[in-house]
Short mmCIF file of C-alpha atoms in Angstrom, two decimals:
data_model
loop_
_atom_site.label_atom_id
_atom_site.label_comp_id
_atom_site.label_asym_id
_atom_site.label_seq_id
_atom_site.Cartn_x
_atom_site.Cartn_y
_atom_site.Cartn_z
CA UNK A 1 60.87 175.41 72.33
CA UNK A 2 61.33 171.74 71.32
CA UNK A 3 64.38 172.60 69.21
CA UNK A 4 66.15 173.75 72.36
CA UNK A 5 65.48 170.49 74.19
CA UNK A 6 67.34 167.18 74.25
CA UNK A 7 66.15 164.12 72.36
CA UNK A 8 67.11 161.44 74.91
CA UNK A 9 68.23 158.19 73.27
CA UNK A 10 68.03 155.58 76.04
CA UNK A 11 69.84 152.23 75.65
CA UNK A 12 69.79 149.35 78.14
CA UNK A 13 71.33 145.87 78.10
CA UNK A 14 71.07 143.23 80.82
CA UNK A 15 72.98 139.98 81.28
CA UNK A 16 69.95 138.03 80.03
CA UNK A 17 69.61 140.26 76.95
CA UNK A 18 73.18 139.37 75.97
CA UNK A 19 71.95 135.84 75.19
CA UNK A 20 69.94 137.28 72.29
CA UNK A 21 73.15 138.21 70.51
CA UNK A 22 73.89 141.36 68.55
CA UNK A 23 70.23 142.42 68.14
CA UNK A 24 70.05 143.90 71.62
CA UNK A 25 73.66 145.07 71.93
CA UNK A 26 74.29 148.67 72.97
CA UNK A 27 76.00 149.28 69.62
CA UNK A 28 72.97 148.05 67.70
CA UNK A 29 70.55 150.07 69.85
CA UNK A 30 72.58 153.24 69.33
CA UNK A 31 72.63 152.68 65.57
CA UNK A 32 68.85 152.20 65.39
CA UNK A 33 68.09 155.25 67.56
CA UNK A 34 70.53 157.54 65.78
CA UNK A 35 69.17 156.52 62.38
CA UNK A 36 65.62 157.20 63.59
CA UNK A 37 66.62 160.67 64.83
CA UNK A 38 68.31 161.49 61.54
CA UNK A 39 65.41 160.19 59.42
CA UNK A 40 62.89 162.22 61.41
CA UNK A 41 64.95 165.37 61.89
CA UNK A 42 64.75 165.33 65.71
CA UNK A 43 66.94 167.85 67.58
CA UNK A 44 69.87 167.53 70.00
CA UNK A 45 70.25 163.74 70.36
CA UNK A 46 71.99 162.60 73.55
CA UNK A 47 72.63 159.00 74.66
CA UNK A 48 71.87 157.66 78.13
CA UNK A 49 73.18 154.12 78.61
CA UNK A 50 72.83 151.32 81.17
CA UNK A 51 74.97 148.33 80.28
CA UNK A 52 74.44 145.10 82.22
CA UNK A 53 71.41 146.27 84.24
CA UNK A 54 68.10 144.40 84.54
CA UNK A 55 64.91 145.98 83.26
CA UNK A 56 63.04 144.90 86.39
CA UNK A 57 64.63 147.73 88.35
CA UNK A 58 64.67 151.45 87.64
CA UNK A 59 67.64 152.04 89.94
CA UNK A 60 69.97 152.49 86.96
CA UNK A 61 72.60 155.21 86.64
CA UNK A 62 71.87 156.06 83.02
CA UNK A 63 68.11 156.10 83.54
CA UNK A 64 68.41 158.26 86.66
CA UNK A 65 70.66 160.72 84.77
CA UNK A 66 68.01 160.94 82.05
CA UNK A 67 65.23 161.46 84.62
CA UNK A 68 67.29 164.19 86.27
CA UNK A 69 67.45 166.03 82.94
CA UNK A 70 63.73 165.44 82.36
CA UNK A 71 62.87 166.88 85.76
CA UNK A 72 65.09 169.87 84.99
CA UNK A 73 63.05 170.51 81.84
CA UNK A 74 65.93 169.76 79.47
CA UNK A 75 64.35 166.81 77.61
CA UNK A 76 61.57 166.97 75.04
CA UNK A 77 61.60 163.42 73.64
CA UNK A 78 62.67 160.01 74.97
CA UNK A 79 63.35 157.25 72.43
CA UNK A 80 64.16 153.56 73.01
CA UNK A 81 64.61 150.66 70.60
CA UNK A 82 61.52 148.98 72.07
CA UNK A 83 59.41 149.06 75.22
CA UNK A 84 61.50 146.40 76.98
CA UNK A 85 64.58 148.69 76.81
CA UNK A 86 62.73 151.19 79.00
CA UNK A 87 61.76 148.51 81.50
CA UNK A 88 60.30 145.05 82.08
CA UNK A 89 58.13 145.94 85.09
CA UNK A 90 54.79 146.61 83.37
CA UNK A 91 53.42 148.69 86.27
CA UNK A 92 56.40 151.05 86.55
CA UNK A 93 56.97 151.19 82.79
CA UNK A 94 53.34 152.13 82.24
CA UNK A 95 53.56 154.75 84.98
CA UNK A 96 56.55 156.42 83.30
CA UNK A 97 54.98 156.36 79.83
CA UNK A 98 51.44 157.37 80.76
CA UNK A 99 51.92 159.57 83.84
CA UNK A 100 55.46 160.78 84.52
CA UNK A 101 56.62 161.60 80.97
CA UNK A 102 53.38 163.46 80.08
CA UNK A 103 53.61 165.37 83.35
CA UNK A 104 56.93 166.81 82.10
CA UNK A 105 55.60 167.27 78.54
CA UNK A 106 57.95 164.55 77.28
CA UNK A 107 57.07 162.59 74.15
CA UNK A 108 57.99 158.88 74.27
CA UNK A 109 58.83 156.74 71.24
CA UNK A 110 59.58 152.98 71.11
CA UNK A 111 60.89 152.53 67.57
CA UNK A 112 60.43 148.80 66.92
CA UNK A 113 57.09 148.59 68.77
CA UNK A 114 55.56 151.48 66.86
CA UNK A 115 54.74 153.40 70.05
CA UNK A 116 54.61 157.20 69.91
CA UNK A 117 52.74 159.07 72.63
CA UNK A 118 52.48 162.06 70.27
CA UNK A 119 49.97 159.89 68.41
CA UNK A 120 46.90 158.19 69.84
CA UNK A 121 47.27 154.67 68.39
CA UNK A 122 49.02 152.99 71.34
CA UNK A 123 46.36 150.46 72.38
CA UNK A 124 48.73 147.48 72.15
CA UNK A 125 51.35 149.12 74.38
CA UNK A 126 49.82 147.78 77.60
CA UNK A 127 49.89 144.19 76.32
CA UNK A 128 53.49 144.52 75.14
CA UNK A 129 54.51 145.78 78.59
CA UNK A 130 52.80 142.78 80.20
CA UNK A 131 54.62 140.40 77.81
CA UNK A 132 57.94 142.09 78.64
CA UNK A 133 57.21 141.65 82.34
CA UNK A 134 56.32 137.99 81.74
CA UNK A 135 59.64 137.49 79.94
CA UNK A 136 61.52 138.82 82.99
CA UNK A 137 59.44 136.61 85.31
CA UNK A 138 60.05 133.52 83.15
CA UNK A 139 63.79 134.21 82.87
CA UNK A 140 64.05 134.66 86.64
CA UNK A 141 62.27 131.33 87.17
CA UNK A 142 64.68 129.55 84.81
CA UNK A 143 67.75 131.10 86.45
CA UNK A 144 66.52 130.06 89.91
CA UNK A 145 65.94 126.51 88.66
CA UNK A 146 69.50 126.32 87.26
CA UNK A 147 70.98 127.67 90.52
CA UNK A 148 68.89 125.24 92.57
CA UNK A 149 70.10 122.26 90.54
CA UNK A 150 73.70 123.46 90.73
CA UNK A 151 73.47 124.12 94.46
CA UNK A 152 71.88 120.75 95.22
CA UNK A 153 74.68 119.01 93.32
CA UNK A 154 77.12 120.19 95.99
CA UNK A 155 78.77 122.97 94.00
CA UNK A 156 79.32 126.19 95.98
CA UNK A 157 77.23 129.05 94.62
CA UNK A 158 79.05 131.83 96.49
CA UNK A 159 81.21 134.07 94.31
CA UNK A 160 83.97 134.47 96.90
CA UNK A 161 85.18 131.46 98.93
CA UNK A 162 85.40 131.81 102.73
CA UNK A 163 88.69 132.98 104.24
CA UNK A 164 90.94 129.91 104.28
CA UNK A 165 89.76 128.61 100.91
CA UNK A 166 90.40 129.69 97.31
CA UNK A 167 88.99 128.73 93.94
CA UNK A 168 90.64 125.85 92.16
CA UNK A 169 92.61 126.87 89.09
CA UNK A 170 91.12 123.91 87.19
CA UNK A 171 87.46 124.25 88.25
CA UNK A 172 85.87 127.54 89.29
CA UNK A 173 83.12 125.65 91.12
CA UNK A 174 85.61 123.84 93.33
CA UNK A 175 87.18 125.34 96.45
CA UNK A 176 90.56 124.16 97.67
CA UNK A 177 92.51 125.00 100.81
CA UNK A 178 94.45 128.27 100.69
CA UNK A 179 97.74 127.33 102.34
CA UNK A 180 98.44 130.99 103.18
CA UNK A 181 95.32 131.60 105.23
CA UNK A 182 94.20 128.13 106.34
CA UNK A 183 96.79 128.05 109.17
CA UNK A 184 95.29 131.27 110.54
CA UNK A 185 91.80 129.71 110.57
CA UNK A 186 93.19 126.64 112.35
CA UNK A 187 94.92 128.92 114.87
CA UNK A 188 91.65 130.76 115.58
CA UNK A 189 89.94 127.45 116.36
CA UNK A 190 92.86 126.31 118.51
CA UNK A 191 92.81 129.55 120.52
CA UNK A 192 89.08 129.09 121.03
CA UNK A 193 89.64 125.52 122.29
CA UNK A 194 92.24 126.88 124.70
CA UNK A 195 89.62 129.20 126.20
CA UNK A 196 90.18 132.48 124.37
CA UNK A 197 87.07 134.46 123.47
CA UNK A 198 86.56 136.28 120.14
CA UNK A 199 87.78 139.61 121.52
CA UNK A 200 90.97 138.04 122.90
CA UNK A 201 91.63 136.15 119.65
CA UNK A 202 91.22 139.36 117.64
CA UNK A 203 93.81 141.12 119.84
CA UNK A 204 96.29 138.24 119.49
CA UNK A 205 96.06 138.29 115.68
CA UNK A 206 96.39 142.08 115.63
CA UNK A 207 99.48 141.98 117.88
CA UNK A 208 101.04 139.37 115.58
CA UNK A 209 100.43 141.64 112.53
CA UNK A 210 98.16 139.14 110.79
CA UNK A 211 96.25 140.77 107.92
CA UNK A 212 92.49 140.72 108.45
CA UNK A 213 90.46 139.01 105.65
CA UNK A 214 89.52 142.23 103.81
CA UNK A 215 93.16 143.40 103.87
CA UNK A 216 94.36 140.01 102.60
CA UNK A 217 91.86 140.14 99.71
CA UNK A 218 92.99 143.68 98.97
CA UNK A 219 96.61 142.54 98.84
CA UNK A 220 95.77 139.69 96.46
CA UNK A 221 93.67 141.90 94.19
CA UNK A 222 95.88 145.00 94.05
CA UNK A 223 99.34 143.78 95.02
CA UNK A 224 99.30 146.11 98.02
CA UNK A 225 97.18 146.86 101.05
CA UNK A 226 95.02 149.98 100.77
CA UNK A 227 92.43 149.37 103.51
CA UNK A 228 92.74 151.27 106.77
CA UNK A 229 93.97 149.45 109.89
CA UNK A 230 94.78 146.19 108.07
CA UNK A 231 95.65 144.33 111.28
CA UNK A 232 92.59 145.30 113.32
CA UNK A 233 90.48 142.17 113.48
CA UNK A 234 86.85 142.72 114.44
CA UNK A 235 85.26 140.52 117.07
CA UNK A 236 82.37 139.71 114.70
CA UNK A 237 84.88 138.48 112.08
CA UNK A 238 86.23 135.93 114.56
CA UNK A 239 82.70 134.87 115.51
CA UNK A 240 81.80 134.48 111.82
CA UNK A 241 84.81 132.21 111.23
CA UNK A 242 84.04 130.08 114.28
CA UNK A 243 80.43 129.61 113.15
CA UNK A 244 81.14 128.66 109.51
CA UNK A 245 80.15 125.10 108.65
CA UNK A 246 82.41 125.29 105.57
CA UNK A 247 85.45 124.70 107.78
CA UNK A 248 84.01 121.28 108.64
CA UNK A 249 84.02 120.39 104.95
CA UNK A 250 80.39 121.32 104.24
CA UNK A 251 79.11 123.25 101.25
CA UNK A 252 76.42 125.66 102.42
CA UNK A 253 74.14 127.04 99.70
CA UNK A 254 70.82 128.90 99.70
CA UNK A 255 71.64 131.13 102.66
CA UNK A 256 69.34 133.83 101.30
CA UNK A 257 66.31 134.15 99.07
CA UNK A 258 64.30 136.89 97.39
CA UNK A 259 60.59 137.51 97.87
CA UNK A 260 60.21 138.34 94.20
CA UNK A 261 62.29 138.90 91.08
CA UNK A 262 61.22 142.53 91.40
CA UNK A 263 62.55 142.80 94.97
CA UNK A 264 66.35 142.20 94.80
CA UNK A 265 66.93 142.63 98.56
CA UNK A 266 68.15 139.24 99.90
CA UNK A 267 66.47 137.72 102.96
CA UNK A 268 68.31 135.29 105.23
CA UNK A 269 67.04 131.73 105.45
CA UNK A 270 66.90 130.07 108.85
CA UNK A 271 69.35 127.17 109.27
CA UNK A 272 67.81 123.71 109.19
CA UNK A 273 69.28 120.38 110.28
CA UNK A 274 70.56 118.40 107.36
CA UNK A 275 70.79 121.34 104.97
CA UNK A 276 74.57 121.02 104.54
CA UNK A 277 76.37 118.78 102.06
CA UNK A 278 79.87 117.41 102.72
CA UNK A 279 81.88 118.24 99.57
CA UNK A 280 84.77 120.45 100.71
CA UNK A 281 88.14 119.48 102.09
CA UNK A 282 87.98 120.02 105.84
CA UNK A 283 90.32 122.64 107.23
#
């Protein structure tokens, strides 16, 4: 029966793991796992790979594909380079190893950690999972500290500048005025001063065939516009532009936060007086 089943070779690499160099690279993981399969005569090896995905989440395409095959009864063995490749959340990782995999009669092997659920000597596995979780927690803390220092220095942390600005060619942390779109932002403010509401402003821009922000970004990225209704400005887009403190020359960081490094969903932070820093060129 086992000879008919897949030996799943699971590889995972996150952005943080890349700092460790070649030892954790996907290529190195594949080499270790394939050599282990060959040395032990295991059947039907098949790779499942997640490149650039954190171990604190199990919402990974490669992992979900492997689990789909496990649930379909196609997999007999799962092998990873070490326990941290499977995951860095000690609760979920332990649940998969000790509950979910056995429930599907799947043997789990972590090559470098000497873990093999076919054998009984796995007492240290729990502690290794806790250490892996601690590593993720510690890394998250360090990353947050770096971002906090960078944000408090006045450098914008947002990946994409607001409509009307663009990244400087000389410094990726500096935003400069985009002369193509800044006049449109100024026009929106002028129309507002003249008494036009967001809905009216949106209609004026649409009638004048002004590309909406998403269509403009599409044009810059692809050399052509592929979005539907490129001139239909939404009322909420106008409101968002009118409310942005960045157009007054402020850098606004820390708009969101996370409850935990294990909960990636961002939560909005309430605005506070004095939380803006004046570092941008005012539109």
